[in-house]
XYZ file of C-alpha atoms in Angstrom:
86
model
C -67.981 -125.727 60.672
C -68.958 -122.432 59.227
C -67.587 -121.408 55.859
C -65.141 -118.545 56.204
C -65.084 -115.976 53.422
C -61.419 -114.992 53.019
C -62.115 -112.071 50.707
C -64.524 -110.440 53.153
C -62.689 -111.744 56.249
C -65.926 -112.954 57.836
C -67.580 -116.239 58.851
C -70.790 -116.923 56.938
C -73.967 -118.780 57.865
C -73.090 -121.581 55.413
C -72.358 -124.812 57.316
C -69.774 -127.176 55.838
C -70.283 -130.875 56.612
C -67.377 -133.145 55.689
C -68.105 -136.097 53.428
C -66.812 -139.387 54.798
C -67.306 -141.496 51.688
C -69.484 -142.397 48.735
C -70.796 -145.827 47.729
C -69.547 -145.748 44.135
C -66.089 -144.620 45.230
C -65.752 -147.573 47.574
C -67.119 -150.182 45.186
C -65.942 -149.074 41.752
C -62.790 -147.033 42.363
C -61.255 -148.594 45.441
C -62.798 -152.001 44.697
C -62.729 -152.929 48.375
C -64.451 -156.176 49.411
C -67.544 -155.574 51.552
C -65.936 -156.813 54.766
C -62.890 -154.609 54.098
C -65.050 -151.482 53.821
C -66.198 -151.763 57.406
C -62.635 -152.313 58.682
C -61.241 -149.381 56.705
C -63.938 -146.939 57.814
C -63.920 -147.963 61.480
C -61.060 -145.606 62.578
C -62.847 -142.668 60.970
C -66.216 -143.588 62.464
C -64.597 -144.001 65.907
C -62.910 -140.596 65.663
C -66.145 -138.902 64.596
C -67.917 -140.440 67.579
C -65.102 -139.634 70.008
C -65.101 -135.945 69.088
C -68.900 -135.878 68.721
C -68.424 -134.773 65.146
C -70.538 -134.911 62.044
C -69.881 -136.415 58.658
C -72.019 -137.349 55.702
C -72.007 -140.226 53.286
C -73.367 -140.329 49.791
C -75.307 -143.533 49.216
C -77.376 -143.688 46.036
C -80.770 -145.427 45.940
C -79.466 -147.735 43.235
C -76.877 -149.069 45.694
C -79.615 -151.023 47.433
C -80.401 -152.954 44.239
C -78.792 -156.392 44.424
C -79.748 -157.117 40.808
C -77.412 -154.286 39.692
C -74.296 -155.683 41.394
C -74.861 -154.170 44.812
C -75.667 -157.367 46.692
C -74.845 -157.003 50.387
C -74.163 -153.268 50.256
C -77.367 -152.582 52.136
C -75.707 -154.276 55.117
C -72.601 -152.128 54.683
C -74.820 -149.020 54.683
C -76.628 -150.158 57.825
C -73.306 -150.803 59.555
C -71.937 -147.361 58.655
C -75.103 -145.609 59.855
C -75.222 -147.583 63.090
C -71.592 -146.736 63.819
C -72.084 -143.036 63.108
C -74.695 -142.787 65.838
C -73.513 -141.323 69.102
């Protein structure tokens, strides 16, 4: 949606895209198992698809490095991206 400037009482050209999640938040803060991530995000992904919405995810390049504790997270990323497609 477009950012609305309350002070000027006008919609701007700035587009706001909601963030669905971030890799580090899921792994380090929530500490969800990989199979749990997919189950927990499914309702949100389904709702985004149903309403033909848009969301973004933050997925760092380092999160594809299995030698740094990210083994299997590439598959989680692929699943999220596949399920965000319309």
